[in-house]
CSV table of C-alpha atoms in Angstrom, one decimal:
chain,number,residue,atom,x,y,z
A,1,UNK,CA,106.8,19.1,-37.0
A,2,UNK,CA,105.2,16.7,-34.7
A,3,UNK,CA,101.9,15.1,-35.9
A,4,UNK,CA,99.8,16.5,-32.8
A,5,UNK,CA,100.4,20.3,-33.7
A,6,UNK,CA,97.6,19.8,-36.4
A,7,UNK,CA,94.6,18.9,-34.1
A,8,UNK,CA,91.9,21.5,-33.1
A,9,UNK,CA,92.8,23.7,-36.1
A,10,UNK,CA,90.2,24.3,-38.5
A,11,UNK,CA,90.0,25.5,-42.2
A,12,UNK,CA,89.1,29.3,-42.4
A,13,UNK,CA,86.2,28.8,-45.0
A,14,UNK,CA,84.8,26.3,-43.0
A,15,UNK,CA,85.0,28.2,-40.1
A,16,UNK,CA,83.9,31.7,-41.8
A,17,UNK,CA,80.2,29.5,-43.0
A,18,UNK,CA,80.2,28.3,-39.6
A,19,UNK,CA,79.8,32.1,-37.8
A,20,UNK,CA,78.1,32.6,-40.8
A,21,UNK,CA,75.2,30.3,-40.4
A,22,UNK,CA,75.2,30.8,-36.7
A,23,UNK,CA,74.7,34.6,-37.6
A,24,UNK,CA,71.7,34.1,-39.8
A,25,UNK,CA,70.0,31.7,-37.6
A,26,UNK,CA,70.1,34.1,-34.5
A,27,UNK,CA,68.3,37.1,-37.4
A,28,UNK,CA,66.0,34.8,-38.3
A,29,UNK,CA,65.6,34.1,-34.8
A,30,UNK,CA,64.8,37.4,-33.5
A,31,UNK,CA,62.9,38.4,-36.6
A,32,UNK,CA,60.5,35.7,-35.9
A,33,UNK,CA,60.3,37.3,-32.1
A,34,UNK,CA,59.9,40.4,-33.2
A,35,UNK,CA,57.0,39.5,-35.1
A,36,UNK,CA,55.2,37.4,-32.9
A,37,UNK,CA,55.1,39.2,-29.8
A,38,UNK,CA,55.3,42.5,-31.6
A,39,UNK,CA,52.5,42.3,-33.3
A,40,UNK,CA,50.8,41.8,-30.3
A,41,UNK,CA,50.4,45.7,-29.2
A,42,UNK,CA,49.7,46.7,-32.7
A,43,UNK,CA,47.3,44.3,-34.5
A,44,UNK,CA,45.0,43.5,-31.0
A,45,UNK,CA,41.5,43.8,-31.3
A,46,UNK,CA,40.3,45.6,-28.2
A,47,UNK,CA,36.8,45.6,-29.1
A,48,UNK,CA,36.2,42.3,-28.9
A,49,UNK,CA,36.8,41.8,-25.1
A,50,UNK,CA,35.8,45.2,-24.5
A,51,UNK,CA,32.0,44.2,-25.6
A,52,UNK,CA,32.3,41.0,-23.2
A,53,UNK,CA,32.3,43.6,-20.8
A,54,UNK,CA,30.0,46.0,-22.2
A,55,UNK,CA,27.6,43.3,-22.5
A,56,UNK,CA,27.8,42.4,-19.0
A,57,UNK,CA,27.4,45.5,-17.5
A,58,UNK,CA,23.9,46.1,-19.7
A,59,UNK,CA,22.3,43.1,-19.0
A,60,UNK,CA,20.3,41.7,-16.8
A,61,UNK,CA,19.0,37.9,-17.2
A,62,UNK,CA,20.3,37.8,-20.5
A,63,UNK,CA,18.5,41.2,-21.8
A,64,UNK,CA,20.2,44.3,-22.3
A,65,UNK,CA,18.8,47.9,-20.5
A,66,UNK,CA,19.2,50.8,-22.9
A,67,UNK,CA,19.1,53.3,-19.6
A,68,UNK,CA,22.5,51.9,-18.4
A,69,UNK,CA,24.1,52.5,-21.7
A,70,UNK,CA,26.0,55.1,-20.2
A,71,UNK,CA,27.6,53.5,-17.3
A,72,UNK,CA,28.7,50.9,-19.6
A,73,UNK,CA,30.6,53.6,-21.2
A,74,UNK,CA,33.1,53.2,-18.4
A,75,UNK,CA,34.7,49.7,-19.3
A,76,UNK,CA,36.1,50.6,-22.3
A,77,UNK,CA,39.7,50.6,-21.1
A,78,UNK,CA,42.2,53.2,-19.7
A,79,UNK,CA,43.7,55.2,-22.5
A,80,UNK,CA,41.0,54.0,-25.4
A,81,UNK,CA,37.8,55.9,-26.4
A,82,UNK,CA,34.3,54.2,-27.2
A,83,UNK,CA,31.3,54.4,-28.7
A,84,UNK,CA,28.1,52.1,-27.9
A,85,UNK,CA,25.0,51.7,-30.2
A,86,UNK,CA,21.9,50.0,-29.6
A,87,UNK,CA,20.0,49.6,-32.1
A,88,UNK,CA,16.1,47.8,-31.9
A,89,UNK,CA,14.1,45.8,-34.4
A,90,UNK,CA,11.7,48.8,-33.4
A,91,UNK,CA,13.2,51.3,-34.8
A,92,UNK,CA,14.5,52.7,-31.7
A,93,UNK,CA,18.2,53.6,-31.1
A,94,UNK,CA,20.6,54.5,-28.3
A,95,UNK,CA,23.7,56.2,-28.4
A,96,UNK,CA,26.6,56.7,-25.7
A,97,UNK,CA,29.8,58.2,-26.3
A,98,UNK,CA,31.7,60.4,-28.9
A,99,UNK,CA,31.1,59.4,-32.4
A,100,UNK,CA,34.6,57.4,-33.6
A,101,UNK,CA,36.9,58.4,-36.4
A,102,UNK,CA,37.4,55.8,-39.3
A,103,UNK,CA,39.4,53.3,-39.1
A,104,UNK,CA,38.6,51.5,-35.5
A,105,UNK,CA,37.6,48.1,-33.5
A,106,UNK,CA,34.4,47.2,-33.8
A,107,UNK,CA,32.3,44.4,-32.6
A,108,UNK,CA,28.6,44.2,-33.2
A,109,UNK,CA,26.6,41.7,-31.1
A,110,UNK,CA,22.6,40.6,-31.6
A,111,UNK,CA,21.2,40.8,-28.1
A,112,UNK,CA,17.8,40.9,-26.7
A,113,UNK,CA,17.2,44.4,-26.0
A,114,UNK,CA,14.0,45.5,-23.4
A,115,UNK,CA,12.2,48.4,-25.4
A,116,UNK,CA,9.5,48.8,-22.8
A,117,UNK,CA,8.0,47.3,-19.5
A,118,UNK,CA,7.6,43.7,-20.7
A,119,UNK,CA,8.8,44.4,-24.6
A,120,UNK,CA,12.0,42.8,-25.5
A,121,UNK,CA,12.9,42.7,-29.1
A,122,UNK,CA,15.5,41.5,-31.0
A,123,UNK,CA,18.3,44.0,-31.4
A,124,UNK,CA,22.0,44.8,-32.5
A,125,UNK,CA,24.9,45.9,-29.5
A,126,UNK,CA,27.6,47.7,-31.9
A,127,UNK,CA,31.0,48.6,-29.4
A,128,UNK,CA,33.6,50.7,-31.3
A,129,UNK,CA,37.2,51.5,-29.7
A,130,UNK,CA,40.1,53.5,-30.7
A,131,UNK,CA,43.0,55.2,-28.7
């Protein structure tokens, strides 16, 4: 036998650890996907953004307006449900939307709320959503 047939072969158990690792490092690989951009749908806190929003559409100047607490109901987003609390120093307390099962995202905000012509109190803006 000449002394070049023995290049490019390789030992079995070297090459059986070598598919081996190359195995586990594309599992760990996708496992580590999975989980990163999986747990994007699932763990996302939609009431976060969704009170940005909220926010914006009740105020005016930086002071919310209880009397458009119901068209402020309409950026919750497709597919989700909300609920919106105001709730004064006063006492006082407005309400829009269905009230939410357990178990949802909530946000809860201290705004400036007008409670009358020229009365603005301190008060709490509280956005729940769940699909």
């Amino acid at each position: 036998m000449s002394p070049s047939s023995d290049r490019g072969t390789t030992e079995p158990l070297a090459a059986l650890v070598a598919v081996a690792a190359v195995g586990l490092g594309l599992a760990l690989y996708a496992g580590v996907l999975d989980d990163a951009f999986g747990a994007l749908d699932d763990d996302r806190n939609i009431a976060t953004p969704t009170t940005d929003a909220v926010e914006r559409r009740l105020s005016t100047a930086g002071i919310v307006q209880p009397e458009r607490l119901d068209a402020a109901l309409q950026v919750v987003p497709a597919d989700y449900h909300g609920n919106l609390t105001i709730a004064a120093t006063t006492g006082e307390r407005w309400t829009a939307g269905r009230g939410p099962p357990g178990g949802v995202d909530t946000e809860r905000r201290t705004v400036s709320v007008r409670v009358g012509p020229g009365a603005v109190r301190r008060g709490t803006l509280t956005v729940r959503v769940w699909r």
